[in-house]
mmCIF file of C-alpha atoms in Angstrom:
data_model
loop_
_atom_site.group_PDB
_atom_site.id
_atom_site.type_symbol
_atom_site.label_atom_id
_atom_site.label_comp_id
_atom_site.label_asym_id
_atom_site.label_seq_id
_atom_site.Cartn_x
_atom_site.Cartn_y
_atom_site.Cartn_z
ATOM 1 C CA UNK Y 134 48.841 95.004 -25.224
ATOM 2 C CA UNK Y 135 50.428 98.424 -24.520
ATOM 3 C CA UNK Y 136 51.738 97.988 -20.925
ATOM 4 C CA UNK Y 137 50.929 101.794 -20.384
ATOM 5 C CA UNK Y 138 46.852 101.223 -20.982
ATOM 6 C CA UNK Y 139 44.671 99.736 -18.243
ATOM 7 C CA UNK Y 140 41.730 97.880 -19.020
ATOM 8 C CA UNK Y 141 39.605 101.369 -18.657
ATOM 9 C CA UNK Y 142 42.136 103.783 -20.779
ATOM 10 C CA UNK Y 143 41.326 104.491 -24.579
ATOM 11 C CA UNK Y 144 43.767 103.335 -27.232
ATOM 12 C CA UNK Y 145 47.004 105.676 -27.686
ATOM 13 C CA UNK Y 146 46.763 105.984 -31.518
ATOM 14 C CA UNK Y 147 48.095 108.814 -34.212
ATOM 15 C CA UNK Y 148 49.645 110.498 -31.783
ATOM 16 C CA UNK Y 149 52.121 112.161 -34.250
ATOM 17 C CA UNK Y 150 49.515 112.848 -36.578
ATOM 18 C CA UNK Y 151 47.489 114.532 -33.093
ATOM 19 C CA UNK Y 152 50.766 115.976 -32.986
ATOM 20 C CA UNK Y 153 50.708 117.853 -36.537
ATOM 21 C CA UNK Y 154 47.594 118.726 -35.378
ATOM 22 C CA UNK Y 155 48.558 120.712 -32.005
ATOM 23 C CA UNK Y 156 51.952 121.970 -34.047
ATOM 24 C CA UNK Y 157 49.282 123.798 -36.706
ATOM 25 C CA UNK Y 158 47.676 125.760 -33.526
ATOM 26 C CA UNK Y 159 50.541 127.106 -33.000
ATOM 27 C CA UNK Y 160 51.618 127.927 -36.114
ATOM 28 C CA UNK Y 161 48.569 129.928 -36.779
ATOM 29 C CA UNK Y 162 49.006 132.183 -33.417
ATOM 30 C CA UNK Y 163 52.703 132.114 -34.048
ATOM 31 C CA UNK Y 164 53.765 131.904 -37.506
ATOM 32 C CA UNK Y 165 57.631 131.389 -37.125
ATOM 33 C CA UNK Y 166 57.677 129.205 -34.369
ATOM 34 C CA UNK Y 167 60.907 126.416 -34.439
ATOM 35 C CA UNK Y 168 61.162 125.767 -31.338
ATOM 36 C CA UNK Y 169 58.077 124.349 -30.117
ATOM 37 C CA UNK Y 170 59.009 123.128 -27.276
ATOM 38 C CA UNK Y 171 58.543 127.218 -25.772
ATOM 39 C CA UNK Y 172 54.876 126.944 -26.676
ATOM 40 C CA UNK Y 173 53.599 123.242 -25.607
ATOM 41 C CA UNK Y 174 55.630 123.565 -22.048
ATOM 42 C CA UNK Y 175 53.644 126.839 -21.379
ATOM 43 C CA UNK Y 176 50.926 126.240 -18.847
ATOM 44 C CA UNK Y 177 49.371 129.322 -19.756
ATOM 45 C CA UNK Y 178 48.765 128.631 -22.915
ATOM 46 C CA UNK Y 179 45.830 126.080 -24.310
ATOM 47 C CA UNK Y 180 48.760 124.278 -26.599
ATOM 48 C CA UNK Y 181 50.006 122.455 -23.360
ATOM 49 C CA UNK Y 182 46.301 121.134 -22.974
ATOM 50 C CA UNK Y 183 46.219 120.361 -26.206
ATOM 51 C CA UNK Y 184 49.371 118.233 -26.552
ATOM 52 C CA UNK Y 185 48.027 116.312 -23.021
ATOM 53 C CA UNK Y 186 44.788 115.230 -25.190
ATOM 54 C CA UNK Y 187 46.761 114.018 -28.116
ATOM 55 C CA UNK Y 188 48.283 111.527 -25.345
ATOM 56 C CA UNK Y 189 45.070 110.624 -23.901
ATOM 57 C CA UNK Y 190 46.212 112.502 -20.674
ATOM 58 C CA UNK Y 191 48.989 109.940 -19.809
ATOM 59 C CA UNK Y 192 53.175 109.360 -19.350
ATOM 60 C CA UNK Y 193 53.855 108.550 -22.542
ATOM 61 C CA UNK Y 194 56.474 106.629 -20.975
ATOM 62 C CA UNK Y 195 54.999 104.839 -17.376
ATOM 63 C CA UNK Y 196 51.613 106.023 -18.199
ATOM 64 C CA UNK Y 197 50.932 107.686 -15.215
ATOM 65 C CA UNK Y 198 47.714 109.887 -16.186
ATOM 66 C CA UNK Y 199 45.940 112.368 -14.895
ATOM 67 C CA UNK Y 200 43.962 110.602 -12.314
ATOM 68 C CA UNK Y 201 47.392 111.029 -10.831
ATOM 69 C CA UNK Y 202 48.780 114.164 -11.870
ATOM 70 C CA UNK Y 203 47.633 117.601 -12.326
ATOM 71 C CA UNK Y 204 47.464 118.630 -15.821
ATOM 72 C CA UNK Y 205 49.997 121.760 -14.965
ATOM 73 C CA UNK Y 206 52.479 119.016 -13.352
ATOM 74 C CA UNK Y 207 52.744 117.473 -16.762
ATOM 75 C CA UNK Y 208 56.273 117.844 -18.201
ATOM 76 C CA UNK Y 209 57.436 118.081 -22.304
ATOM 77 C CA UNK Y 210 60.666 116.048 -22.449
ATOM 78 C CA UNK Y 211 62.873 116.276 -25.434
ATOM 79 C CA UNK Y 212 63.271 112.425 -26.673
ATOM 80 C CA UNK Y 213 66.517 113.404 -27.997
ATOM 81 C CA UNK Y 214 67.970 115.560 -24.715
ATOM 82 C CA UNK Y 215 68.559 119.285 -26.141
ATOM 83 C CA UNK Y 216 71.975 119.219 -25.099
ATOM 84 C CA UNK Y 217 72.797 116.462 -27.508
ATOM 85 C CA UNK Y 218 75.574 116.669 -29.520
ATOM 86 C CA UNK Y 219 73.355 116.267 -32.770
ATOM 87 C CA UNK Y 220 71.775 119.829 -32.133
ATOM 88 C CA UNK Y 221 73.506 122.912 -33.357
ATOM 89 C CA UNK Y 222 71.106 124.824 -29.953
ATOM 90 C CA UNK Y 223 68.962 123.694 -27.177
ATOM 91 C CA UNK Y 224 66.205 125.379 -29.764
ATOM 92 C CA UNK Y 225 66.719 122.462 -32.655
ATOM 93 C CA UNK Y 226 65.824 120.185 -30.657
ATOM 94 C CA UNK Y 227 62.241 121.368 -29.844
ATOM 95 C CA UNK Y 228 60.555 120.283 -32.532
ATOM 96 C CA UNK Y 229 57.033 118.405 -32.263
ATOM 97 C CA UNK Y 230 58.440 115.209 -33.601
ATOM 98 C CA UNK Y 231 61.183 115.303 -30.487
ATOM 99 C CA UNK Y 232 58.802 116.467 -27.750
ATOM 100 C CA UNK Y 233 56.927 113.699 -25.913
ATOM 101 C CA UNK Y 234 54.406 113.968 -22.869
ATOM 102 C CA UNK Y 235 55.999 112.774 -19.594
ATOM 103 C CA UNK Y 236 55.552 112.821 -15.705
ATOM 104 C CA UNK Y 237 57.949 114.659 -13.497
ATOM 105 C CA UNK Y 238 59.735 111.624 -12.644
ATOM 106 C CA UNK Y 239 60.187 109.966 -15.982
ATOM 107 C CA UNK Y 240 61.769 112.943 -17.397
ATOM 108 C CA UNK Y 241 63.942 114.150 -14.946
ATOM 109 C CA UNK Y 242 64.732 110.057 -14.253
ATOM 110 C CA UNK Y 243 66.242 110.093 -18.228
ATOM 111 C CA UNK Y 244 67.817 113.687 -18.303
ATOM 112 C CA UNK Y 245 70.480 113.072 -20.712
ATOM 113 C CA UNK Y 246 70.292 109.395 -21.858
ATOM 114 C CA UNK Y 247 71.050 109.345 -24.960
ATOM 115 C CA UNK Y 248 69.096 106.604 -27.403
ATOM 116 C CA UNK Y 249 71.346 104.841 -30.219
ATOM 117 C CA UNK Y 250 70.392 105.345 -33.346
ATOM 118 C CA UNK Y 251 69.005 101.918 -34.043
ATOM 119 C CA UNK Y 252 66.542 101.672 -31.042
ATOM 120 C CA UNK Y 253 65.352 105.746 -31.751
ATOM 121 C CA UNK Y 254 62.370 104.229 -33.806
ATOM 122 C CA UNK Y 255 62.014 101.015 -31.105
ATOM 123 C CA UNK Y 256 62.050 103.211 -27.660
ATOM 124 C CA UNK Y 257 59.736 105.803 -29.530
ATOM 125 C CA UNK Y 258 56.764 106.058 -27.334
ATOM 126 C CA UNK Y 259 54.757 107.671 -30.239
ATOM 127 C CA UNK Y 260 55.349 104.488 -32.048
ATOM 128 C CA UNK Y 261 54.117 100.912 -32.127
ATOM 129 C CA UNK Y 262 57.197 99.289 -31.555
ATOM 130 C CA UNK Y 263 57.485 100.323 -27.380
ATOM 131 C CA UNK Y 264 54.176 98.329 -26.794
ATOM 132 C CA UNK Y 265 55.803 95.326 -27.374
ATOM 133 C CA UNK Y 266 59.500 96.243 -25.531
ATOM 134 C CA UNK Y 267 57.891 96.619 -22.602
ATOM 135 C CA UNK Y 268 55.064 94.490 -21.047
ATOM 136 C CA UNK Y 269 53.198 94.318 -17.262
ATOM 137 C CA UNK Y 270 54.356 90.853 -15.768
ATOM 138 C CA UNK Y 271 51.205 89.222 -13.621
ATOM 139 C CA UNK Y 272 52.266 90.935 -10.422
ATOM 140 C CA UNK Y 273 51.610 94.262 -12.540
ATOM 141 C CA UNK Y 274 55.002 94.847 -12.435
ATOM 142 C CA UNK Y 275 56.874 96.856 -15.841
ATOM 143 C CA UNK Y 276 59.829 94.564 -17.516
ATOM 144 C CA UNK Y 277 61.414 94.055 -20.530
ATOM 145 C CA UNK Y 278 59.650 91.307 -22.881
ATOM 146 C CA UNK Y 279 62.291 88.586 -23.267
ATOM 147 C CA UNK Y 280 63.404 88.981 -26.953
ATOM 148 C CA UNK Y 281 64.696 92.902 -25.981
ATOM 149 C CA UNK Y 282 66.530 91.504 -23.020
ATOM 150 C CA UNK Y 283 69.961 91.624 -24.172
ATOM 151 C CA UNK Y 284 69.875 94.896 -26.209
ATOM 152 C CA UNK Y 285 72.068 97.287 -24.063
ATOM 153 C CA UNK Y 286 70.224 100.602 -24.951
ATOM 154 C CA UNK Y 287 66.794 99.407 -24.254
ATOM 155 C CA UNK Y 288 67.869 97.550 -20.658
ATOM 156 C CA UNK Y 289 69.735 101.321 -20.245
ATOM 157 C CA UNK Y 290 66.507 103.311 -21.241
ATOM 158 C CA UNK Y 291 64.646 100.965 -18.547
ATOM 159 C CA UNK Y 292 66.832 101.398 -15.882
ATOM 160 C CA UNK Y 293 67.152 104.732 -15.898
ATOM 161 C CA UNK Y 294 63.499 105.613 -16.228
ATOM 162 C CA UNK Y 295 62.968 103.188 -13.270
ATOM 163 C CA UNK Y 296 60.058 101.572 -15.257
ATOM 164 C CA UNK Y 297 59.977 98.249 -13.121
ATOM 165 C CA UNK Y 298 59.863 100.262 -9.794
ATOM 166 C CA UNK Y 299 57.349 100.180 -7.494
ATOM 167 C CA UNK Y 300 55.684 102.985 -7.801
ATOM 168 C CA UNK Y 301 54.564 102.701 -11.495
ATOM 169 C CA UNK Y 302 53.426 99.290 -10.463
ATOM 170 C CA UNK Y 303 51.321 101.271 -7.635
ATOM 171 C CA UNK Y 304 50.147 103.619 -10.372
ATOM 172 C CA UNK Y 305 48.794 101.270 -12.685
ATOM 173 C CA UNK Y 306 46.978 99.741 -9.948
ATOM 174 C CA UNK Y 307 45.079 103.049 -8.662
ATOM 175 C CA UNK Y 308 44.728 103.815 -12.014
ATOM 176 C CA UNK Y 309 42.478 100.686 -12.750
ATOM 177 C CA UNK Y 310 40.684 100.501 -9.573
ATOM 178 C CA UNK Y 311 39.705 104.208 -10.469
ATOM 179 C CA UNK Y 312 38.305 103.125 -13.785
ATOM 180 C CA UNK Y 313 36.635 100.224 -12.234
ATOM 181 C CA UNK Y 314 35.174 102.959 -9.795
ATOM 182 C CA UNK Y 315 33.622 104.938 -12.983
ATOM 183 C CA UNK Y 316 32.465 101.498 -14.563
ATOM 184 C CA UNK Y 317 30.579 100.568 -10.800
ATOM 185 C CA UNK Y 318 29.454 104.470 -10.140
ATOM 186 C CA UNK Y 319 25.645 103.021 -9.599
ATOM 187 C CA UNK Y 320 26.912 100.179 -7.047
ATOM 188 C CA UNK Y 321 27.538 102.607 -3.685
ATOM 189 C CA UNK Y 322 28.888 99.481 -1.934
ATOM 190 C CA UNK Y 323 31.325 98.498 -4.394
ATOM 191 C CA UNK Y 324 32.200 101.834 -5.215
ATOM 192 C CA UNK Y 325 32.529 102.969 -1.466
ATOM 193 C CA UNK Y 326 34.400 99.607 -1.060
ATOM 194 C CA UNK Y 327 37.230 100.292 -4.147
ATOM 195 C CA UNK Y 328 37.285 104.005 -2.374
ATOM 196 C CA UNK Y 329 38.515 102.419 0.611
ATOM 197 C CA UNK Y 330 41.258 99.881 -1.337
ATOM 198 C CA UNK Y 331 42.196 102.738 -3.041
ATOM 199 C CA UNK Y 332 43.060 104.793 0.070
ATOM 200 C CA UNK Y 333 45.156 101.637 1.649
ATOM 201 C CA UNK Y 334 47.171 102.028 -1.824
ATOM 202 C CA UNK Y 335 47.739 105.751 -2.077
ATOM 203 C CA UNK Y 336 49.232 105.526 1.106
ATOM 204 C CA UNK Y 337 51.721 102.990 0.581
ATOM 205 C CA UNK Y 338 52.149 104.931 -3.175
ATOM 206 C CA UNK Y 339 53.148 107.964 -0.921
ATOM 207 C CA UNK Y 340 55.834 105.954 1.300
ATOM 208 C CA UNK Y 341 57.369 104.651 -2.347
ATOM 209 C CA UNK Y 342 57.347 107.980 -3.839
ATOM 210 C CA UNK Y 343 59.865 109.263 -0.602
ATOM 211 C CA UNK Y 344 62.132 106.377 -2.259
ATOM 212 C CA UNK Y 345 65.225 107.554 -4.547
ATOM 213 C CA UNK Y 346 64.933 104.717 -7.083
#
């Protein structure tokens, strides 16, 4: 199971092809666009909103969503930093493929970290491959499934996205009680009773989120 999804959250599928998709929008306002990246960051343009659907509204990387963030606070990170050695400019690296939806503290939490060439297609959160590095434990918690445990880049990637810190853990769990709320809208006393659970939890989400990780 993707460790990003809660039990309420649709599937995270095609999202390169929902990609293509969002790249083509711009291409027909802006027909010699390359650097994409200047167009999907935007907030006052629709492409921005259209890149969020194509990832179901969620961290492509914690899966924070936006029962949690404002769709403006949504950041494009480059999956391969723009300062990498690999790119000629900052502008060859902002092309759809490289751009990936992320929360304010996943991206600035990676910055530079640079991905070896052999886990690129493995720490891809586009891909299928992430959903099984990473898994929720049963305290909620993010880790790294067993078999990945030794590979340097991916324990790197984890560390320095602060995956297995509280406050995702917190996140996941508002997350589902708010989709539990949704399911329960018609019972007032459960619903009024999550509301209140869910209060006790953004609070102590608030204290973490003071935290340098």
């Amino acid at each position: 199971m993707d460790y990003r999804k809660t039990k309420y959250c649709p599937e995270l599928i095609d999202v390169s092809h929902k990609k293509k998709e969002v790249e083509k929008l711009v291409e027909i306002e802006h027909p010699n666009a390359k650097d994409m990246h200047r167009y999907i960051s935007d907030n006052s343009q629709k492409f921005k909103l259209e890149f969020i659907k194509a990832y179901n509204g969620k961290c492509a990387y914690c899966g924070a969503s936006i029962d949690l963030i404002k769709k403006t606070e949504f950041e494009i990170d480059h999956f391969l930093y723009e300062k990498a050695p690999i790119f000629a400019t900052k502008k060859d690296a902002g092309y759809m493929g490289n751009l990936i939806l992320s929360c304010h503290d996943c991206n600035h939490n990676k910055n530079s970290f640079w991905i070896e060439k052999e886990e690129m297609d493995t720490l891809n959160p586009d891909g299928e491959k992430i959903k099984n590095v990473f898994i929720r434990d049963d305290k909620y918690y993010i880790r790294i499934n067993d078999e990945f445990k030794k590979n340097t880049t991916i324990e790197g990637f984890y560390n320095k996205l602060c995956l297995g810190s509280e406050l995702h853990r917190l996140d996941y769990l508002i997350m589902n009680i708010i989709g539990l709320q949704r399911y329960c809208e018609d019972n007032s006393d459960l619903y009024v009773g999550l509301g209140k659970i869910l209060d006790i939890i953004r609070e102590k989400r608030k204290y973490y989120s003071r935290i340098k990780f």
